[in-house]
Amino acid sequence: MTQPVLEINHLVKQIGAKQIIKDISFSVNEGEIFGLLGPNGAGKTTIIRSIVKLISKTSGEIIILGKNIDTSYTEAIQQVGAIVENPEFYPYMTGLQNLKTFASMSRNKISNERLEEIIQLVHLDKAINNKVKTYSLGMRQRLGVAQALIHEPKLLIFDEPTNGLDPEGMKEFRLQMKMLARQGVSVLVSSHLLTEMEQLCDRFAIIERGELTHIADMKQENLAEAEQLQTFHMHLEPLELSRELLTNWKIDYILADNGTSHFFVKSSPSDIPSLVKKLVSEDVSIFAIEAHTKTLEERFLEITKHNGGSME
């Protein structure tokens, strides 16, 4: 089995008598986008700051490509590119000057060709010679991604990277991360934006009050949902006959309260074809049928409600 790019084993962070992070373990695989999902204050940033040693952990083990950060920090951190808070730059210097300044601090020589490749990758070629003070938030975010990529890391770490970005900026960031993942780069990203994480991540972990309460593969979540009872929106005519048949067949449904023939039927997906045949045989006209798939937000609320937590 391929070695994980990042391994977190029994991570604990304690301040005084209070445990901020409570025995958290997870791993991130090569070419995977892994999300830490949870409300503000859940502990996501503390986990990320512990990984890059911006704060010291109380106990536990953090391994990056086989290197323990406690015993081989220099070797381990060489494989990481990170934006832990808002990317900071010299505003009166151009984007290119900022990148060259950062490149000069690298242990390895960064060629002009490498810089040009990264600039093209983050689509900043038209603005790279402008002063950073003229950049929009989205452009500064792209420059931050460029900075994180300079030394060709195997692991990228972003803490709330889409905060303040408009929908176009979020989409652009998402496409960049997916492209990098296809090239084998692993991405660890934290956010409280549920819809954005649903579109971005391959796997996600829910963090609540410093605890990891749920971890799942996004595809498996969708498959599991498909195997369970789902709600189907069905437009059936005539209304009274449809209602009588569904009631007699003991089909669980809710009728739209606006007086129209829109039914919300709860059923297993595998039972829908036979239900359609039965309705048609009784001269019911079916004008629409649409499955309602749970979003990550709904799954999150289900899980946190079950665990006694909330997004508040």
PDB file of C-alpha atoms in Angstrom:
ATOM      1  CA  MET A   1       0.000   0.000   0.000  1.00  0.00           C
ATOM      2  CA  THR A   2       1.307   3.484  -0.858  1.00  0.00           C
ATOM      3  CA  GLN A   3       2.556   5.483   2.092  1.00  0.00           C
ATOM      4  CA  PRO A   4       0.264   8.415   3.031  1.00  0.00           C
ATOM      5  CA  VAL A   5       1.664  11.865   2.318  1.00  0.00           C
ATOM      6  CA  LEU A   6       0.455  13.071   5.723  1.00  0.00           C
ATOM      7  CA  GLU A   7      -0.253  11.020   8.842  1.00  0.00           C
ATOM      8  CA  ILE A   8      -1.745  12.467  12.017  1.00  0.00           C
ATOM      9  CA  ASN A   9      -1.677  10.029  14.934  1.00  0.00           C
ATOM     10  CA  HIS A  10      -3.424  10.801  18.249  1.00  0.00           C
ATOM     11  CA  LEU A  11      -2.850  14.562  18.063  1.00  0.00           C
ATOM     12  CA  VAL A  12      -3.579  16.407  21.315  1.00  0.00           C
ATOM     13  CA  LYS A  13      -3.255  20.116  22.061  1.00  0.00           C
ATOM     14  CA  GLN A  14      -3.875  21.240  25.614  1.00  0.00           C
ATOM     15  CA  ILE A  15      -3.726  24.736  27.078  1.00  0.00           C
ATOM     16  CA  GLY A  16      -3.852  24.625  30.856  1.00  0.00           C
ATOM     17  CA  ALA A  17      -6.650  22.265  31.816  1.00  0.00           C
ATOM     18  CA  LYS A  18      -8.486  22.681  28.506  1.00  0.00           C
ATOM     19  CA  GLN A  19      -8.013  20.264  25.623  1.00  0.00           C
ATOM     20  CA  ILE A  20      -8.244  22.183  22.331  1.00  0.00           C
ATOM     21  CA  ILE A  21      -7.542  19.115  20.162  1.00  0.00           C
ATOM     22  CA  LYS A  22      -8.693  15.751  21.491  1.00  0.00           C
ATOM     23  CA  ASP A  23      -6.854  12.672  20.228  1.00  0.00           C
ATOM     24  CA  ILE A  24      -7.316  13.251  16.473  1.00  0.00           C
ATOM     25  CA  SER A  25      -6.001  10.813  13.845  1.00  0.00           C
ATOM     26  CA  PHE A  26      -6.321  10.888  10.049  1.00  0.00           C
ATOM     27  CA  SER A  27      -4.185  10.584   6.915  1.00  0.00           C
ATOM     28  CA  VAL A  28      -3.993  12.235   3.493  1.00  0.00           C
ATOM     29  CA  ASN A  29      -3.065  10.177   0.434  1.00  0.00           C
ATOM     30  CA  GLU A  30      -1.142  11.108  -2.699  1.00  0.00           C
ATOM     31  CA  GLY A  31      -3.171  13.214  -5.131  1.00  0.00           C
ATOM     32  CA  GLU A  32      -6.044  13.545  -2.666  1.00  0.00           C
ATOM     33  CA  ILE A  33      -7.935  16.666  -1.607  1.00  0.00           C
ATOM     34  CA  PHE A  34      -8.818  16.171   2.049  1.00  0.00           C
ATOM     35  CA  GLY A  35     -11.103  18.606   3.857  1.00  0.00           C
ATOM     36  CA  LEU A  36     -11.312  19.578   7.521  1.00  0.00           C
ATOM     37  CA  LEU A  37     -14.899  20.698   7.929  1.00  0.00           C
ATOM     38  CA  GLY A  38     -16.372  22.399  10.960  1.00  0.00           C
ATOM     39  CA  PRO A  39     -17.612  25.648  12.467  1.00  0.00           C
ATOM     40  CA  ASN A  40     -15.267  28.467  13.401  1.00  0.00           C
ATOM     41  CA  GLY A  41     -13.516  27.626  16.655  1.00  0.00           C
ATOM     42  CA  ALA A  42     -13.795  23.858  16.159  1.00  0.00           C
ATOM     43  CA  GLY A  43     -10.009  23.387  16.135  1.00  0.00           C
ATOM     44  CA  LYS A  44      -9.246  23.205  12.405  1.00  0.00           C
ATOM     45  CA  THR A  45      -6.644  25.994  12.468  1.00  0.00           C
ATOM     46  CA  THR A  46      -4.984  24.512  15.556  1.00  0.00           C
ATOM     47  CA  ILE A  47      -4.551  21.207  13.713  1.00  0.00           C
ATOM     48  CA  ILE A  48      -3.027  22.961  10.694  1.00  0.00           C
ATOM     49  CA  ARG A  49      -0.728  25.152  12.793  1.00  0.00           C
ATOM     50  CA  SER A  50       0.455  22.025  14.613  1.00  0.00           C
ATOM     51  CA  ILE A  51       1.311  20.295  11.334  1.00  0.00           C
ATOM     52  CA  VAL A  52       3.647  23.107  10.237  1.00  0.00           C
ATOM     53  CA  LYS A  53       4.897  23.680  13.844  1.00  0.00           C
ATOM     54  CA  LEU A  54       3.608  27.229  14.163  1.00  0.00           C
ATOM     55  CA  ILE A  55       2.420  25.993  17.547  1.00  0.00           C
ATOM     56  CA  SER A  56       3.647  23.075  19.613  1.00  0.00           C
ATOM     57  CA  LYS A  57       1.395  20.063  20.123  1.00  0.00           C
ATOM     58  CA  THR A  58       0.944  18.510  23.548  1.00  0.00           C
ATOM     59  CA  SER A  59       1.252  14.938  22.295  1.00  0.00           C
ATOM     60  CA  GLY A  60       0.787  12.785  19.227  1.00  0.00           C
ATOM     61  CA  GLU A  61       2.695  12.152  16.037  1.00  0.00           C
ATOM     62  CA  ILE A  62       2.773  14.048  12.728  1.00  0.00           C
ATOM     63  CA  ILE A  63       4.521  12.367   9.791  1.00  0.00           C
ATOM     64  CA  ILE A  64       5.037  13.910   6.342  1.00  0.00           C
ATOM     65  CA  LEU A  65       6.198  11.432   3.674  1.00  0.00           C
ATOM     66  CA  GLY A  66       7.701   9.193   6.312  1.00  0.00           C
ATOM     67  CA  LYS A  67       9.464  12.027   8.181  1.00  0.00           C
ATOM     68  CA  ASN A  68       8.439  12.777  11.754  1.00  0.00           C
ATOM     69  CA  ILE A  69       8.264  16.556  12.242  1.00  0.00           C
ATOM     70  CA  ASP A  70       9.695  16.216  15.765  1.00  0.00           C
ATOM     71  CA  THR A  71      12.869  14.441  14.684  1.00  0.00           C
ATOM     72  CA  SER A  72      13.210  15.424  10.988  1.00  0.00           C
ATOM     73  CA  TYR A  73      11.454  18.779  10.733  1.00  0.00           C
ATOM     74  CA  THR A  74      13.659  20.285   8.018  1.00  0.00           C
ATOM     75  CA  GLU A  75      13.274  17.275   5.713  1.00  0.00           C
ATOM     76  CA  ALA A  76       9.550  17.018   6.399  1.00  0.00           C
ATOM     77  CA  ILE A  77       8.683  20.684   5.899  1.00  0.00           C
ATOM     78  CA  GLN A  78      10.542  20.804   2.569  1.00  0.00           C
ATOM     79  CA  GLN A  79       7.648  18.774   1.168  1.00  0.00           C
ATOM     80  CA  VAL A  80       5.009  21.302   2.324  1.00  0.00           C
ATOM     81  CA  GLY A  81       3.581  24.485   0.839  1.00  0.00           C
ATOM     82  CA  ALA A  82       1.136  26.289   3.105  1.00  0.00           C
ATOM     83  CA  ILE A  83      -1.061  29.342   3.520  1.00  0.00           C
ATOM     84  CA  VAL A  84      -2.159  29.226   7.136  1.00  0.00           C
ATOM     85  CA  GLU A  85      -3.666  32.691   7.267  1.00  0.00           C
ATOM     86  CA  ASN A  86      -4.151  35.379   4.639  1.00  0.00           C
ATOM     87  CA  PRO A  87      -1.086  35.443   2.358  1.00  0.00           C
ATOM     88  CA  GLU A  88       1.131  38.427   3.190  1.00  0.00           C
ATOM     89  CA  PHE A  89       3.191  40.257   0.569  1.00  0.00           C
ATOM     90  CA  TYR A  90       5.152  43.468   0.143  1.00  0.00           C
ATOM     91  CA  PRO A  91       2.416  45.720  -1.314  1.00  0.00           C
ATOM     92  CA  TYR A  92       4.781  48.180  -3.076  1.00  0.00           C
ATOM     93  CA  MET A  93       6.604  45.376  -4.879  1.00  0.00           C
ATOM     94  CA  THR A  94       5.258  43.614  -7.961  1.00  0.00           C
ATOM     95  CA  GLY A  95       3.938  40.078  -7.839  1.00  0.00           C
ATOM     96  CA  LEU A  96       7.084  38.862  -9.575  1.00  0.00           C
ATOM     97  CA  GLN A  97       9.370  40.709  -7.159  1.00  0.00           C
ATOM     98  CA  ASN A  98       7.523  39.135  -4.238  1.00  0.00           C
ATOM     99  CA  LEU A  99       7.910  35.656  -5.731  1.00  0.00           C
ATOM    100  CA  LYS A 100      11.612  36.197  -6.415  1.00  0.00           C
ATOM    101  CA  THR A 101      12.122  37.410  -2.842  1.00  0.00           C
ATOM    102  CA  PHE A 102      10.436  34.291  -1.506  1.00  0.00           C
ATOM    103  CA  ALA A 103      12.375  32.070  -3.940  1.00  0.00           C
ATOM    104  CA  SER A 104      15.660  33.543  -2.703  1.00  0.00           C
ATOM    105  CA  MET A 105      14.904  32.123   0.760  1.00  0.00           C
ATOM    106  CA  SER A 106      14.579  28.580  -0.585  1.00  0.00           C
ATOM    107  CA  ARG A 107      17.258  25.998   0.193  1.00  0.00           C
ATOM    108  CA  ASN A 108      17.213  25.000  -3.475  1.00  0.00           C
ATOM    109  CA  LYS A 109      17.869  27.330  -6.378  1.00  0.00           C
ATOM    110  CA  ILE A 110      14.594  28.328  -8.068  1.00  0.00           C
ATOM    111  CA  SER A 111      15.047  29.011 -11.771  1.00  0.00           C
ATOM    112  CA  ASN A 112      13.300  31.765 -13.715  1.00  0.00           C
ATOM    113  CA  GLU A 113      11.755  29.011 -15.816  1.00  0.00           C
ATOM    114  CA  ARG A 114      10.191  27.491 -12.689  1.00  0.00           C
ATOM    115  CA  LEU A 115       8.785  30.882 -11.663  1.00  0.00           C
ATOM    116  CA  GLU A 116       7.339  31.425 -15.124  1.00  0.00           C
ATOM    117  CA  GLU A 117       5.744  27.966 -15.056  1.00  0.00           C
ATOM    118  CA  ILE A 118       4.032  28.721 -11.733  1.00  0.00           C
ATOM    119  CA  ILE A 119       2.866  32.170 -12.853  1.00  0.00           C
ATOM    120  CA  GLN A 120       1.219  30.586 -15.886  1.00  0.00           C
ATOM    121  CA  LEU A 121      -0.294  27.871 -13.708  1.00  0.00           C
ATOM    122  CA  VAL A 122      -2.089  30.363 -11.437  1.00  0.00           C
ATOM    123  CA  HIS A 123      -3.069  32.627 -14.375  1.00  0.00           C
ATOM    124  CA  LEU A 124      -1.206  35.709 -13.147  1.00  0.00           C
ATOM    125  CA  ASP A 125       0.901  36.289 -16.266  1.00  0.00           C
ATOM    126  CA  LYS A 126      -0.987  39.473 -17.185  1.00  0.00           C
ATOM    127  CA  ALA A 127      -0.680  41.027 -13.715  1.00  0.00           C
ATOM    128  CA  ILE A 128       2.599  39.642 -12.394  1.00  0.00           C
ATOM    129  CA  ASN A 129       4.473  42.903 -13.087  1.00  0.00           C
ATOM    130  CA  ASN A 130       1.873  45.046 -11.317  1.00  0.00           C
ATOM    131  CA  LYS A 131       2.313  46.094  -7.706  1.00  0.00           C
ATOM    132  CA  VAL A 132       0.564  43.807  -5.249  1.00  0.00           C
ATOM    133  CA  LYS A 133      -1.262  46.756  -3.672  1.00  0.00           C
ATOM    134  CA  THR A 134      -3.341  46.901  -6.889  1.00  0.00           C
ATOM    135  CA  TYR A 135      -4.324  43.210  -6.665  1.00  0.00           C
ATOM    136  CA  SER A 136      -7.826  42.071  -5.794  1.00  0.00           C
ATOM    137  CA  LEU A 137      -8.297  39.547  -2.970  1.00  0.00           C
ATOM    138  CA  GLY A 138      -8.609  36.754  -5.538  1.00  0.00           C
ATOM    139  CA  MET A 139      -5.359  37.793  -7.252  1.00  0.00           C
ATOM    140  CA  ARG A 140      -3.538  37.858  -3.917  1.00  0.00           C
ATOM    141  CA  GLN A 141      -4.884  34.402  -3.204  1.00  0.00           C
ATOM    142  CA  ARG A 142      -3.506  33.175  -6.544  1.00  0.00           C
ATOM    143  CA  LEU A 143      -0.152  34.770  -5.727  1.00  0.00           C
ATOM    144  CA  GLY A 144      -0.249  32.930  -2.404  1.00  0.00           C
ATOM    145  CA  VAL A 145      -0.812  29.634  -4.225  1.00  0.00           C
ATOM    146  CA  ALA A 146       2.126  30.471  -6.502  1.00  0.00           C
ATOM    147  CA  GLN A 147       4.303  31.162  -3.471  1.00  0.00           C
ATOM    148  CA  ALA A 148       3.286  27.844  -1.890  1.00  0.00           C
ATOM    149  CA  LEU A 149       4.180  25.980  -5.106  1.00  0.00           C
ATOM    150  CA  ILE A 150       7.635  27.455  -5.676  1.00  0.00           C
ATOM    151  CA  HIS A 151       9.632  24.569  -4.212  1.00  0.00           C
ATOM    152  CA  GLU A 152       7.414  21.859  -5.785  1.00  0.00           C
ATOM    153  CA  PRO A 153       5.840  20.534  -2.572  1.00  0.00           C
ATOM    154  CA  LYS A 154       4.108  17.175  -2.312  1.00  0.00           C
ATOM    155  CA  LEU A 155       1.592  18.550   0.210  1.00  0.00           C
ATOM    156  CA  LEU A 156      -0.327  21.836   0.082  1.00  0.00           C
ATOM    157  CA  ILE A 157      -2.086  23.108   3.203  1.00  0.00           C
ATOM    158  CA  PHE A 158      -4.691  25.880   3.156  1.00  0.00           C
ATOM    159  CA  ASP A 159      -6.638  27.275   6.111  1.00  0.00           C
ATOM    160  CA  GLU A 160      -9.996  28.786   5.038  1.00  0.00           C
ATOM    161  CA  PRO A 161      -8.569  29.650   1.572  1.00  0.00           C
ATOM    162  CA  THR A 162     -11.805  30.935   0.023  1.00  0.00           C
ATOM    163  CA  ASN A 163     -12.733  33.371   2.804  1.00  0.00           C
ATOM    164  CA  GLY A 164     -13.738  36.665   1.195  1.00  0.00           C
ATOM    165  CA  LEU A 165     -13.553  35.353  -2.363  1.00  0.00           C
ATOM    166  CA  ASP A 166     -16.451  35.891  -4.746  1.00  0.00           C
ATOM    167  CA  PRO A 167     -18.032  32.837  -6.458  1.00  0.00           C
ATOM    168  CA  GLU A 168     -15.720  33.176  -9.463  1.00  0.00           C
ATOM    169  CA  GLY A 169     -12.662  33.256  -7.192  1.00  0.00           C
ATOM    170  CA  MET A 170     -13.894  30.180  -5.330  1.00  0.00           C
ATOM    171  CA  LYS A 171     -14.416  28.325  -8.589  1.00  0.00           C
ATOM    172  CA  GLU A 172     -10.957  29.290  -9.817  1.00  0.00           C
ATOM    173  CA  PHE A 173      -9.321  28.079  -6.598  1.00  0.00           C
ATOM    174  CA  ARG A 174     -11.277  24.810  -6.808  1.00  0.00           C
ATOM    175  CA  LEU A 175     -10.177  24.163 -10.399  1.00  0.00           C
ATOM    176  CA  GLN A 176      -6.528  24.905  -9.526  1.00  0.00           C
ATOM    177  CA  MET A 177      -6.560  22.462  -6.613  1.00  0.00           C
ATOM    178  CA  LYS A 178      -8.152  19.698  -8.693  1.00  0.00           C
ATOM    179  CA  MET A 179      -5.587  20.203 -11.438  1.00  0.00           C
ATOM    180  CA  LEU A 180      -2.732  19.949  -8.912  1.00  0.00           C
ATOM    181  CA  ALA A 181      -4.273  16.826  -7.368  1.00  0.00           C
ATOM    182  CA  ARG A 182      -4.364  15.189 -10.812  1.00  0.00           C
ATOM    183  CA  GLN A 183      -0.614  15.865 -10.984  1.00  0.00           C
ATOM    184  CA  GLY A 184      -0.102  13.954  -7.716  1.00  0.00           C
ATOM    185  CA  VAL A 185      -0.032  16.863  -5.257  1.00  0.00           C
ATOM    186  CA  SER A 186      -1.950  16.261  -2.019  1.00  0.00           C
ATOM    187  CA  VAL A 187      -4.098  19.041  -0.574  1.00  0.00           C
ATOM    188  CA  LEU A 188      -5.293  19.545   2.991  1.00  0.00           C
ATOM    189  CA  VAL A 189      -7.854  22.322   3.214  1.00  0.00           C
ATOM    190  CA  SER A 190     -10.004  23.599   6.076  1.00  0.00           C
ATOM    191  CA  SER A 191     -13.287  25.440   5.738  1.00  0.00           C
ATOM    192  CA  HIS A 192     -16.677  26.049   7.291  1.00  0.00           C
ATOM    193  CA  LEU A 193     -18.218  26.525   3.810  1.00  0.00           C
ATOM    194  CA  LEU A 194     -20.104  23.277   3.330  1.00  0.00           C
ATOM    195  CA  THR A 195     -21.110  23.636  -0.313  1.00  0.00           C
ATOM    196  CA  GLU A 196     -17.602  24.607  -1.351  1.00  0.00           C
ATOM    197  CA  MET A 197     -16.073  21.604   0.432  1.00  0.00           C
ATOM    198  CA  GLU A 198     -18.605  19.296  -1.191  1.00  0.00           C
ATOM    199  CA  GLN A 199     -17.470  20.428  -4.633  1.00  0.00           C
ATOM    200  CA  LEU A 200     -13.746  20.379  -3.797  1.00  0.00           C
ATOM    201  CA  CYS A 201     -12.877  17.398  -1.614  1.00  0.00           C
ATOM    202  CA  ASP A 202     -12.335  13.682  -2.208  1.00  0.00           C
ATOM    203  CA  ARG A 203     -12.648  12.944   1.515  1.00  0.00           C
ATOM    204  CA  PHE A 204     -13.622  15.042   4.493  1.00  0.00           C
ATOM    205  CA  ALA A 205     -13.445  14.956   8.284  1.00  0.00           C
ATOM    206  CA  ILE A 206     -15.862  16.805  10.558  1.00  0.00           C
ATOM    207  CA  ILE A 207     -14.230  18.549  13.506  1.00  0.00           C
ATOM    208  CA  GLU A 208     -16.406  19.577  16.461  1.00  0.00           C
ATOM    209  CA  ARG A 209     -15.092  21.104  19.682  1.00  0.00           C
ATOM    210  CA  GLY A 210     -11.650  19.654  19.019  1.00  0.00           C
ATOM    211  CA  GLU A 211     -12.888  16.141  18.248  1.00  0.00           C
ATOM    212  CA  LEU A 212     -12.978  14.279  14.944  1.00  0.00           C
ATOM    213  CA  THR A 213     -16.590  13.069  14.852  1.00  0.00           C
ATOM    214  CA  HIS A 214     -16.918  11.759  11.294  1.00  0.00           C
ATOM    215  CA  ILE A 215     -14.649  10.928   8.382  1.00  0.00           C
ATOM    216  CA  ALA A 216     -15.859   9.764   4.974  1.00  0.00           C
ATOM    217  CA  ASP A 217     -15.184   9.451   1.280  1.00  0.00           C
ATOM    218  CA  MET A 218     -17.377  11.863  -0.669  1.00  0.00           C
ATOM    219  CA  LYS A 219     -18.221   9.183  -3.268  1.00  0.00           C
ATOM    220  CA  GLN A 220     -19.065   6.648  -0.566  1.00  0.00           C
ATOM    221  CA  GLU A 221     -21.313   9.209   1.108  1.00  0.00           C
ATOM    222  CA  ASN A 222     -23.202   9.617  -2.149  1.00  0.00           C
ATOM    223  CA  LEU A 223     -23.408   5.843  -2.674  1.00  0.00           C
ATOM    224  CA  ALA A 224     -24.647   5.292   0.862  1.00  0.00           C
ATOM    225  CA  GLU A 225     -27.294   7.928   0.312  1.00  0.00           C
ATOM    226  CA  ALA A 226     -28.392   6.217  -2.914  1.00  0.00           C
ATOM    227  CA  GLU A 227     -28.961   2.947  -1.050  1.00  0.00           C
ATOM    228  CA  GLN A 228     -31.180   4.567   1.591  1.00  0.00           C
ATOM    229  CA  LEU A 229     -34.674   5.982   1.404  1.00  0.00           C
ATOM    230  CA  GLN A 230     -34.717   9.174  -0.595  1.00  0.00           C
ATOM    231  CA  THR A 231     -37.250  11.868  -1.309  1.00  0.00           C
ATOM    232  CA  PHE A 232     -38.537  12.028  -4.876  1.00  0.00           C
ATOM    233  CA  HIS A 233     -40.435  15.003  -6.229  1.00  0.00           C
ATOM    234  CA  MET A 234     -43.273  13.722  -8.445  1.00  0.00           C
ATOM    235  CA  HIS A 235     -45.796  15.804 -10.384  1.00  0.00           C
ATOM    236  CA  LEU A 236     -48.854  13.553 -10.711  1.00  0.00           C
ATOM    237  CA  GLU A 237     -52.270  14.183 -12.264  1.00  0.00           C
ATOM    238  CA  PRO A 238     -55.076  13.967 -11.348  1.00  0.00           C
ATOM    239  CA  LEU A 239     -54.389  15.046  -7.788  1.00  0.00           C
ATOM    240  CA  GLU A 240     -57.187  13.215  -5.928  1.00  0.00           C
ATOM    241  CA  LEU A 241     -56.646   9.886  -7.672  1.00  0.00           C
ATOM    242  CA  SER A 242     -52.889  10.088  -7.109  1.00  0.00           C
ATOM    243  CA  ARG A 243     -53.360  10.867  -3.438  1.00  0.00           C
ATOM    244  CA  GLU A 244     -55.850   8.003  -2.995  1.00  0.00           C
ATOM    245  CA  LEU A 245     -53.542   5.472  -4.690  1.00  0.00           C
ATOM    246  CA  LEU A 246     -50.427   6.473  -2.738  1.00  0.00           C
ATOM    247  CA  THR A 247     -52.396   6.309   0.510  1.00  0.00           C
ATOM    248  CA  ASN A 248     -53.860   2.879  -0.306  1.00  0.00           C
ATOM    249  CA  TRP A 249     -50.424   1.549  -1.273  1.00  0.00           C
ATOM    250  CA  LYS A 250     -49.050   2.887   2.039  1.00  0.00           C
ATOM    251  CA  ILE A 251     -46.493   5.050   0.224  1.00  0.00           C
ATOM    252  CA  ASP A 252     -44.978   7.703   2.496  1.00  0.00           C
ATOM    253  CA  TYR A 253     -45.526  11.093   0.885  1.00  0.00           C
ATOM    254  CA  ILE A 254     -46.071  14.791   1.532  1.00  0.00           C
ATOM    255  CA  LEU A 255     -48.317  16.859  -0.708  1.00  0.00           C
ATOM    256  CA  ALA A 256     -47.181  20.381  -1.614  1.00  0.00           C
ATOM    257  CA  ASP A 257     -49.220  22.876   0.397  1.00  0.00           C
ATOM    258  CA  ASN A 258     -49.917  25.201  -2.547  1.00  0.00           C
ATOM    259  CA  GLY A 259     -52.817  23.157  -3.900  1.00  0.00           C
ATOM    260  CA  THR A 260     -50.845  21.734  -6.839  1.00  0.00           C
ATOM    261  CA  SER A 261     -50.285  18.068  -7.711  1.00  0.00           C
ATOM    262  CA  HIS A 262     -46.684  17.985  -6.501  1.00  0.00           C
ATOM    263  CA  PHE A 263     -45.911  15.029  -4.243  1.00  0.00           C
ATOM    264  CA  PHE A 264     -42.743  14.446  -2.252  1.00  0.00           C
ATOM    265  CA  VAL A 265     -42.506  10.679  -2.037  1.00  0.00           C
ATOM    266  CA  LYS A 266     -40.107   8.847   0.275  1.00  0.00           C
ATOM    267  CA  SER A 267     -38.909   5.620  -1.342  1.00  0.00           C
ATOM    268  CA  SER A 268     -35.918   3.437  -2.056  1.00  0.00           C
ATOM    269  CA  PRO A 269     -34.545   4.312  -5.529  1.00  0.00           C
ATOM    270  CA  SER A 270     -34.890   0.662  -6.568  1.00  0.00           C
ATOM    271  CA  ASP A 271     -38.661   0.794  -5.899  1.00  0.00           C
ATOM    272  CA  ILE A 272     -39.346   3.814  -8.113  1.00  0.00           C
ATOM    273  CA  PRO A 273     -39.645   1.930 -11.474  1.00  0.00           C
ATOM    274  CA  SER A 274     -42.350  -0.368 -10.128  1.00  0.00           C
ATOM    275  CA  LEU A 275     -44.189   2.571  -8.540  1.00  0.00           C
ATOM    276  CA  VAL A 276     -44.160   4.381 -11.889  1.00  0.00           C
ATOM    277  CA  LYS A 277     -45.598   1.316 -13.648  1.00  0.00           C
ATOM    278  CA  LYS A 278     -48.372   1.002 -11.066  1.00  0.00           C
ATOM    279  CA  LEU A 279     -49.278   4.693 -11.377  1.00  0.00           C
ATOM    280  CA  VAL A 280     -49.399   4.510 -15.165  1.00  0.00           C
ATOM    281  CA  SER A 281     -51.571   1.366 -15.041  1.00  0.00           C
ATOM    282  CA  GLU A 282     -54.074   3.361 -12.941  1.00  0.00           C
ATOM    283  CA  ASP A 283     -54.204   6.142 -15.569  1.00  0.00           C
ATOM    284  CA  VAL A 284     -52.107   8.587 -13.542  1.00  0.00           C
ATOM    285  CA  SER A 285     -50.089  10.997 -15.685  1.00  0.00           C
ATOM    286  CA  ILE A 286     -46.512  11.583 -14.515  1.00  0.00           C
ATOM    287  CA  PHE A 287     -45.252  14.977 -15.626  1.00  0.00           C
ATOM    288  CA  ALA A 288     -42.058  15.056 -13.553  1.00  0.00           C
ATOM    289  CA  ILE A 289     -40.000  12.870 -11.274  1.00  0.00           C
ATOM    290  CA  GLU A 290     -36.784  14.049  -9.681  1.00  0.00           C
ATOM    291  CA  ALA A 291     -34.582  12.586  -6.951  1.00  0.00           C
ATOM    292  CA  HIS A 292     -33.530  14.836  -4.118  1.00  0.00           C
ATOM    293  CA  THR A 293     -29.962  13.936  -3.058  1.00  0.00           C
ATOM    294  CA  LYS A 294     -28.762  15.122   0.314  1.00  0.00           C
ATOM    295  CA  THR A 295     -26.106  17.777   0.221  1.00  0.00           C
ATOM    296  CA  LEU A 296     -23.036  17.706   2.430  1.00  0.00           C
ATOM    297  CA  GLU A 297     -24.720  20.457   4.455  1.00  0.00           C
ATOM    298  CA  GLU A 298     -27.674  18.180   5.208  1.00  0.00           C
ATOM    299  CA  ARG A 299     -25.331  15.295   6.082  1.00  0.00           C
ATOM    300  CA  PHE A 300     -23.313  17.638   8.318  1.00  0.00           C
ATOM    301  CA  LEU A 301     -26.443  18.777  10.142  1.00  0.00           C
ATOM    302  CA  GLU A 302     -27.596  15.175  10.567  1.00  0.00           C
ATOM    303  CA  ILE A 303     -24.250  14.135  12.016  1.00  0.00           C
ATOM    304  CA  THR A 304     -23.824  17.144  14.306  1.00  0.00           C
ATOM    305  CA  LYS A 305     -27.423  16.868  15.513  1.00  0.00           C
ATOM    306  CA  HIS A 306     -26.800  13.202  16.303  1.00  0.00           C
ATOM    307  CA  ASN A 307     -23.654  14.179  18.194  1.00  0.00           C
ATOM    308  CA  GLY A 308     -25.372  17.026  19.997  1.00  0.00           C
ATOM    309  CA  GLY A 309     -23.527  19.794  18.172  1.00  0.00           C
ATOM    310  CA  SER A 310     -24.400  22.513  15.693  1.00  0.00           C
ATOM    311  CA  MET A 311     -22.895  25.061  13.338  1.00  0.00           C
ATOM    312  CA  GLU A 312     -23.606  27.870  15.792  1.00  0.00           C
TER     313      GLU A 312
END
